[in-house]
Coordinates of C-alpha atoms and ligand atoms in Angstrom, one line a residue:
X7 CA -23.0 12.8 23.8
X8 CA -21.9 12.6 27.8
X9 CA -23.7 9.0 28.4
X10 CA -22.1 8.5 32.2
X11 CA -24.7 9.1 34.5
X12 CA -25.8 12.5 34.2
X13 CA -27.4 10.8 30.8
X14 CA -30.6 12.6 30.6
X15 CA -33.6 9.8 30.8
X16 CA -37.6 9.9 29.6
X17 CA -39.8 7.3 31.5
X18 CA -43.0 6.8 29.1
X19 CA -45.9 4.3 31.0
X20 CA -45.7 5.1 34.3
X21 CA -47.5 2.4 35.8
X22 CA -46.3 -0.1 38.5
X23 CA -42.8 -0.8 36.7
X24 CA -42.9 2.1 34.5
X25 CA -43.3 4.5 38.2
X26 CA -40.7 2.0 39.6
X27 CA -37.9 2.6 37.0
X28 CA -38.7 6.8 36.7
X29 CA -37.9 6.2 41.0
X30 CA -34.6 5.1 40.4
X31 CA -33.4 7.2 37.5
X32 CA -34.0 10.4 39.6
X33 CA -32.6 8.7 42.7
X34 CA -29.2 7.7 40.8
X35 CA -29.7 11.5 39.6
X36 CA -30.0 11.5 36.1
X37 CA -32.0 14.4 35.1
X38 CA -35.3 12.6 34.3
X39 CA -38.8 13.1 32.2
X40 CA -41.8 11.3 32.3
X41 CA -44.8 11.0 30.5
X42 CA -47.7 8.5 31.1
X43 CA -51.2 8.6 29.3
X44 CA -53.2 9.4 32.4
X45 CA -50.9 12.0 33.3
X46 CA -51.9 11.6 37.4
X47 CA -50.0 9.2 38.0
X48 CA -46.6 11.0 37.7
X49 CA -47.9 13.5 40.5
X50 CA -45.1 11.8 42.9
X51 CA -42.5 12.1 40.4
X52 CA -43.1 14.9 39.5
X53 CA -42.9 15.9 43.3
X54 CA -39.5 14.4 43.5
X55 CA -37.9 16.2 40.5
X56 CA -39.3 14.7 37.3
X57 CA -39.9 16.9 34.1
X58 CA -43.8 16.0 32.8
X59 CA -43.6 16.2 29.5
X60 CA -47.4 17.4 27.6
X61 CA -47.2 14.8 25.3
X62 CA -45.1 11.0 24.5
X63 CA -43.8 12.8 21.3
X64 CA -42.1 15.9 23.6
X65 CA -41.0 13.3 25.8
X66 CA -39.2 11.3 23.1
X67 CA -37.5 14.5 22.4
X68 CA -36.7 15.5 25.7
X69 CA -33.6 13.0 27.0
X70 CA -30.6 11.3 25.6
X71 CA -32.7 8.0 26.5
X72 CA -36.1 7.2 26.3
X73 CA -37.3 3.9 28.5
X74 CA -40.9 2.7 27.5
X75 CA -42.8 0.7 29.7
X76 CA -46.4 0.3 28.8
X77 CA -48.7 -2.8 29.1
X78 CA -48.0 -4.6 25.6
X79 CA -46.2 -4.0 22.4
X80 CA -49.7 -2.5 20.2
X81 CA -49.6 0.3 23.2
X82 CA -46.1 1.0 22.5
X83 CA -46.8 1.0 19.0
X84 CA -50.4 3.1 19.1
X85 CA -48.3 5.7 21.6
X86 CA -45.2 6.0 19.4
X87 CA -47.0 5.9 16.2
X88 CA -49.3 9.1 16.9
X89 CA -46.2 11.1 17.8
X90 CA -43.4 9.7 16.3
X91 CA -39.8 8.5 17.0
X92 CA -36.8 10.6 14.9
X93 CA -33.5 9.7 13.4
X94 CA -31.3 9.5 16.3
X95 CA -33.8 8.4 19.0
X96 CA -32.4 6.4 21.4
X97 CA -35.2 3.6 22.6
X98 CA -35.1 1.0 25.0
X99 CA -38.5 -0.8 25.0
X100 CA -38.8 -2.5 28.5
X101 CA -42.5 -3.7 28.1
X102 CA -43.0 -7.2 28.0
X103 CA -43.5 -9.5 24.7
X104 CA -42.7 -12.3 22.6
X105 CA -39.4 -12.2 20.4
X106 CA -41.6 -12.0 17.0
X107 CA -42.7 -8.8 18.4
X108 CA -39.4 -7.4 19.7
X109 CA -38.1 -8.3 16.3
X110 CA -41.2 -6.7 14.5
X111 CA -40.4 -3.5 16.9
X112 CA -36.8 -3.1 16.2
X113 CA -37.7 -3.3 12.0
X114 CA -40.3 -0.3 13.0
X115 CA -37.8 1.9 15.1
X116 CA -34.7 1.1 12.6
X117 CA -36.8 2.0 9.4
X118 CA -37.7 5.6 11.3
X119 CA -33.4 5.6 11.7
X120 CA -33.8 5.0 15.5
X121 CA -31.2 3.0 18.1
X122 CA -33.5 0.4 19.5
X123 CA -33.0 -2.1 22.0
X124 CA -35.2 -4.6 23.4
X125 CA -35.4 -5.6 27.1
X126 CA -37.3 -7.5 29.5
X127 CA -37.1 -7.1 33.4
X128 CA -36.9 -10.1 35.4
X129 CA -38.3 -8.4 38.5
X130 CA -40.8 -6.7 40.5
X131 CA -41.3 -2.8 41.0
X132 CA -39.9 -3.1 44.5
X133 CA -36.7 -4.7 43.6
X134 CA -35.9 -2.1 40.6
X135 CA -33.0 0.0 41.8
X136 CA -30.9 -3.0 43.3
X137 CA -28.7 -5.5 42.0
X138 CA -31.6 -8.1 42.3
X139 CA -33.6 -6.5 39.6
X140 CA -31.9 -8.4 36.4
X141 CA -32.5 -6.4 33.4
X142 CA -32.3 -8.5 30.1
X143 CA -31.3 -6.6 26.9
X144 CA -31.0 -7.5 23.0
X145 CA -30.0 -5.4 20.1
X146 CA -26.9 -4.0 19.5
X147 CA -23.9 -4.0 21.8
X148 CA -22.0 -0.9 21.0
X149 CA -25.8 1.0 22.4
X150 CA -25.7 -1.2 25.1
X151 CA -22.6 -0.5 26.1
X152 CA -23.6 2.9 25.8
X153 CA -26.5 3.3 27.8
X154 CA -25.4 0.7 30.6
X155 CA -23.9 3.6 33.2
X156 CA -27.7 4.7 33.0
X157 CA -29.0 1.5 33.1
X158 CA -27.5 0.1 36.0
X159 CA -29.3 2.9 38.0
X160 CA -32.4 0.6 37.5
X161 CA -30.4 -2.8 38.8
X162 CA -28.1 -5.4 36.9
X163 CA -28.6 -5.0 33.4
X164 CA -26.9 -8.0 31.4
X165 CA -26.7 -8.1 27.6
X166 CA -27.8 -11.6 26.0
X167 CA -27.2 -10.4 22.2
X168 CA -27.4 -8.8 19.3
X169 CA -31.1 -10.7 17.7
X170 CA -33.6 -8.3 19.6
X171 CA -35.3 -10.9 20.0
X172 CA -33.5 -12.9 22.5
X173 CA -34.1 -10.9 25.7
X174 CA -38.1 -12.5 25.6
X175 CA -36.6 -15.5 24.5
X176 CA -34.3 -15.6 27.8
X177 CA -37.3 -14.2 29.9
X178 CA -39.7 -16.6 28.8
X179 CA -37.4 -19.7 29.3
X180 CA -36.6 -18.2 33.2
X181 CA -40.2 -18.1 33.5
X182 CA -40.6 -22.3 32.3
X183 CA -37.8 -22.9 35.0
X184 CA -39.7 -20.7 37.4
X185 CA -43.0 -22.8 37.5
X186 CA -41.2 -25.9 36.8
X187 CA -39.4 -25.5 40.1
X188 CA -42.6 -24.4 42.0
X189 CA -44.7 -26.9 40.4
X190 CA -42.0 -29.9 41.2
X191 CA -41.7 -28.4 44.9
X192 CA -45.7 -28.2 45.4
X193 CA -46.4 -31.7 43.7
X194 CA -43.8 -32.6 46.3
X195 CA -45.4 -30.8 49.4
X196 CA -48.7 -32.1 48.8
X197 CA -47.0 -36.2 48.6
X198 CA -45.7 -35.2 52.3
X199 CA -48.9 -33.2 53.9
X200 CA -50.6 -36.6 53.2
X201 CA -47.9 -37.9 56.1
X202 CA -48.7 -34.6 58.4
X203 CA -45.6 -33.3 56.9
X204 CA -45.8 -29.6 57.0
X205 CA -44.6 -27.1 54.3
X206 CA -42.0 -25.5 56.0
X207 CA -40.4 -28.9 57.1
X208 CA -39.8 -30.1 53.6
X209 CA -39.2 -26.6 51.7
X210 CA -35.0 -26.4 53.2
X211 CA -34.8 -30.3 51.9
X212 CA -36.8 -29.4 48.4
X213 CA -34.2 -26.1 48.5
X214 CA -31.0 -28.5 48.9
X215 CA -32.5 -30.6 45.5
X216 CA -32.6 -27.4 43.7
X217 CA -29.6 -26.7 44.3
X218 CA -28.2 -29.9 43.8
X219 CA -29.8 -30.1 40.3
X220 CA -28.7 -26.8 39.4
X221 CA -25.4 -27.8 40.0
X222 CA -25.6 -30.5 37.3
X223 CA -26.6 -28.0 34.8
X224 CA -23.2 -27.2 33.1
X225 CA -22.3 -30.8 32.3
X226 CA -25.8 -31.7 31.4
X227 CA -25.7 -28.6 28.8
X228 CA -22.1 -29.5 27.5
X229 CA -24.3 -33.1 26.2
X230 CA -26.5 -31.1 24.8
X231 CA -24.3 -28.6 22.9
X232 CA -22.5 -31.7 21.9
X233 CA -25.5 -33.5 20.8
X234 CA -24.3 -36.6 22.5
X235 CA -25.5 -38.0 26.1
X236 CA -23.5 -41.1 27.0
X237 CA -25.2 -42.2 30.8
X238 CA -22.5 -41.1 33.0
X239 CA -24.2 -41.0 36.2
X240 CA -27.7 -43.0 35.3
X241 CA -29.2 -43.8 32.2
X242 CA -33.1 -42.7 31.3
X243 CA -34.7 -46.0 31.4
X244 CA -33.6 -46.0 35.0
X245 CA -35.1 -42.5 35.8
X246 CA -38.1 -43.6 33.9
X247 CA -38.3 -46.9 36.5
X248 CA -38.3 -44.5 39.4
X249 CA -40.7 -42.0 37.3
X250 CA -43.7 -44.8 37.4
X251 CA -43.0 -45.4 41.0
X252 CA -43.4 -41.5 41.4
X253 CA -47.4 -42.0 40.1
X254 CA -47.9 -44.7 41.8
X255 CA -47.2 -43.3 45.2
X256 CA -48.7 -40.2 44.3
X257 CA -51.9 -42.0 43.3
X258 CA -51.4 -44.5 46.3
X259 CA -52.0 -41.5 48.5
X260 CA -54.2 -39.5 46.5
X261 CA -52.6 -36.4 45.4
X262 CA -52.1 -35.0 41.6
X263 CA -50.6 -37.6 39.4
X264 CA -50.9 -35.3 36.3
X265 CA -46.4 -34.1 36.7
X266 CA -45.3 -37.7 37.2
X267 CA -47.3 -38.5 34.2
X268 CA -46.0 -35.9 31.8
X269 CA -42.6 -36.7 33.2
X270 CA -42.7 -40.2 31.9
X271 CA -44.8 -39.5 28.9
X272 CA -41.8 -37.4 27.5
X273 CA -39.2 -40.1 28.5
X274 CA -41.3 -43.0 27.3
X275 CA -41.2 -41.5 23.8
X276 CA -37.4 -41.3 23.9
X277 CA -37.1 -44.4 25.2
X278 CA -39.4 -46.0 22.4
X279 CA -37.0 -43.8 19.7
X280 CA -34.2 -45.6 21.2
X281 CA -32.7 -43.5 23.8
X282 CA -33.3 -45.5 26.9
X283 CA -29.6 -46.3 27.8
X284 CA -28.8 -42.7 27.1
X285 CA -28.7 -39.9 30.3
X286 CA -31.1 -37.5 30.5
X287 CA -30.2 -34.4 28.6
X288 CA -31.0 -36.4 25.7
X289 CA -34.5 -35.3 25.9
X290 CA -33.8 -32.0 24.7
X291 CA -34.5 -33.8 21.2
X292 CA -38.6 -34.2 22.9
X293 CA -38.1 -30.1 24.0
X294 CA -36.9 -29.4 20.2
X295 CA -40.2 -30.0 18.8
X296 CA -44.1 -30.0 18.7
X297 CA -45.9 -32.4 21.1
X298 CA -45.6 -35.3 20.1
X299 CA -43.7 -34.0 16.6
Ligands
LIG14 P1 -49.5 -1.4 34.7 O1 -49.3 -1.0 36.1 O2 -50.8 -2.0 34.3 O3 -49.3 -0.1 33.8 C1 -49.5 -0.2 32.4 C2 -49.0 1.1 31.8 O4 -49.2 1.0 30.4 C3 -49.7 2.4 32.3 O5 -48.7 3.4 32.3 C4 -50.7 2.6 31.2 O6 -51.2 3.9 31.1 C5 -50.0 2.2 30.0 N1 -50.8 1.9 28.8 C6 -51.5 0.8 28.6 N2 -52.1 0.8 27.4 C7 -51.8 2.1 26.9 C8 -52.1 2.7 25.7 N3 -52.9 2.1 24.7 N4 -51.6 3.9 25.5 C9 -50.8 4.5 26.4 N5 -50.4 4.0 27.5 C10 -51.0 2.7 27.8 O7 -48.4 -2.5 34.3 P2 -46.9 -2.6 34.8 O8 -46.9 -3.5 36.0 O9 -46.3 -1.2 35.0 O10 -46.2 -3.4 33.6 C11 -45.7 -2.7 32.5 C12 -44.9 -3.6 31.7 O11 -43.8 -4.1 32.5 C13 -45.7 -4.9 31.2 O12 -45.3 -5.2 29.9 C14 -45.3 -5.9 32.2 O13 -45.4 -7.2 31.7 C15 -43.8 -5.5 32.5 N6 -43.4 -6.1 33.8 C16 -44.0 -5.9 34.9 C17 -43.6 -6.4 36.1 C18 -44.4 -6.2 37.4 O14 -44.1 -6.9 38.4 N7 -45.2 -5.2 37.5 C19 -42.5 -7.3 36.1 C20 -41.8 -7.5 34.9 C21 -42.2 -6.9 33.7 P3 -52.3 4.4 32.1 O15 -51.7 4.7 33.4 O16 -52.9 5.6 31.4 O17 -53.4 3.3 32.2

C-alpha cells in the first residue's frame, strides 16, 4: 500500500478540529473523505474536494487511513460500533481522553484485527497544518512510521511510544505545566498590580523565569531518574524559608495566598519525612502519590 502522501485519508467528526484536520489533508493533497454525523457541516469541504461519505461505516472503508475526531471516546465508540471497523482498518483516534480509555480503545479495535493508534493534539484548529500543531501519538511504531508522511500534513506529529496509552498521559501532564505556568505568572501579576505595576511590565521578566527554570529541567530530571537529590545549587528547607515569606507578602498586600500555601504544604511534608537538606526534585516522591498518601 503507497503510504507517501497520496495516502488516501477519511476525516470522521467534523467539528472544530475534526473540520480543521479534513483542511489540511486536502491542502497537502491527499485524496480525502469525510463524514460527520450532521452531515452540513462538511458543505465547505466538500466544496474544496472532499468525498462525503453516506455513512461512518463507508467512510471507514473508503481511505488507507481513517482519523476520528469526535467529542469523547463513548461517541467514538457508539459511531464505530453501529457500523463497524474490519480487519485491516487502519485507525488513528485523535479525540481527546484519559489513557484507561485509549488503552480500553486499542483492546476494542485490535480484537476486531484493526491497526490502532492513539493520539492527542496539543493545539488549536487554527494552528493544524503548521509545525506548531504538535501531534502526540502511542501505539505501535512500525504504523506510525507508516502513516507519518500523511500525518505531517496536519503539523509535527511525534511518537511517545508503544503503551497507547501514553499520548493522554503526555497531553495531560503538558496541560499541568500549562496552568502551573499561568497560574505562577498570574499569582505573580496580581503581587505587582498592588504596586501600580501593570501586566505587560512584568510578563518579559515572568518570561525570562520561565525560561530560566526550564533550563534547569534536565539536571533536575537526571535526580529524579536517579532517585537521588543531593542540594547542589539550594537545599529545600531553604526554598521553603523563602516559600513562607512568599504568603506573607502576598497576604501583607492582600492578594491570593492559596499557591504559596500549597507550595509549602507539599515541601513541609518532605521536610517533616526528612528531606529538608535535600534539593528540590526530591518532591517528586510528594507528586508519586495520593494527597497526603
Ligand atoms: P466540537 O466542535 O464540539 O465537535 C465535536 C464533534 O463530535 C462533532 O463532529 C460532533 O458531531 C461529533 N460528535 C459528538 N458526539 C457524537 C456522537 N454521539 N456521534 C457522532 N458524532 C458525535 O469539538 P472539537 O473542538 O472538534 O473537538 C473534537 C476533539 O478534539 C475533542 O476530543 C477535543 O477535546 C479535541 N481537541 C480539540 C481542540 C480544540 O481546540 N478545539 C484542541 C485539542 C483537542 P456533530 O457535528 O453532528 O455534532
Amino acid at each position: 500500500m503507497d503510504l507517501e502522501n497520496t495516502t488516501s485519508v477519511t476525516v470522521i467528526g467534523l467539528g472544530l478540529m475534526g473540520r480543521a484536520l479534513a483542511a489540511a489533508f486536502l491542502k497537502a493533497g491527499h485524496p480525502t473523505t469525510v463524514w460527520n454525523r450532521t452531515p452540513a457541516r462538511a458543505a465547505d469541504l466538500v466544496a474544496e474536494g472532499a468525498h462525503l461519505a453516506p455513512t461512518a461505516g463507508a467512510a471507514l472503508k473508503a481511505s488507507d487511513l481513517t482519523i476520528i475526531c469526535v467529542t469523547d471516546y463513548q461517541a467514538m465508540r457508539e459511531l464505530l460500533g453501529e457500523d463497524g471497523i474490519e480487519p485491516g482498518t487502519r485507525l488513528i483516534n485523535l479525540t481527546s481522553g484519559d489513557s484507561a480509555q485509549a488503552r480500553q480503545a486499542a483492546r476494542w479495535a485490535e480484537e476486531r484485527g484493526a491497526r490502532y493508534l492513539d493520539g492527542a493534539i496539543m493545539a488549536i484548529p487554527p494552528a493544524i497544518g503548521t509545525p506548531e500543531a504538535v501531534i502526540l501519538l502511542s501505539g505501535p511504531q512500525a504504523d506510525f512510521e507508516a502513516h507519518k508522511p500523511a500525518l505531517d500534513a496536519l503539523g509535527t506529529a511525534t511518537y511517545v511510544g508503544a503503551d497507547h496509552g501514553l499520548a493522554s498521559l503526555y497531553d495531560v501532564a503538558g496541560l499541568s505545566m500549562m496552568w502551573s505556568v499561568l497560574n505562577a505568572w498570574l499569582h505573580g501579576t496580581a503581587l505587582l498590580r498592588t504596586a501600580g505595576v501593570d501586566a505587560a511590565a512584568y510578563a518579559p521578566f515572568a518570561r525570562q523565569i520561565a525560561v530560566v527554570v526550564a533550563e534547569w529541567l534536565p539536571g533536575y530530571a537526571a535526580q529524579v531518574d536517579a532517585g537521588a537529590f543531593p542540594a547542589e545549587v539550594s537545599a529545600l528547607e531553604t526554598d521553603a524559608r523563602a516559600m513562607a515569606h512568599l504568603i506573607d507578602e502576598s497576604e501583607a498586600v492582600g492578594v491570593n495566598a492559596e499557591l504559596p500555601r500549597l507550595f509549602k504544604a507539599i515541601a513541609d511534608r518532605a521536610i517533616a519525612a526528612g528531606h529538608g537538606a535535600e534539593q528540590y526534585p526530591v518532591l517528586i516522591e510528594e507528586f508519586s502519590r495520593p494527597h497526603g498518601g
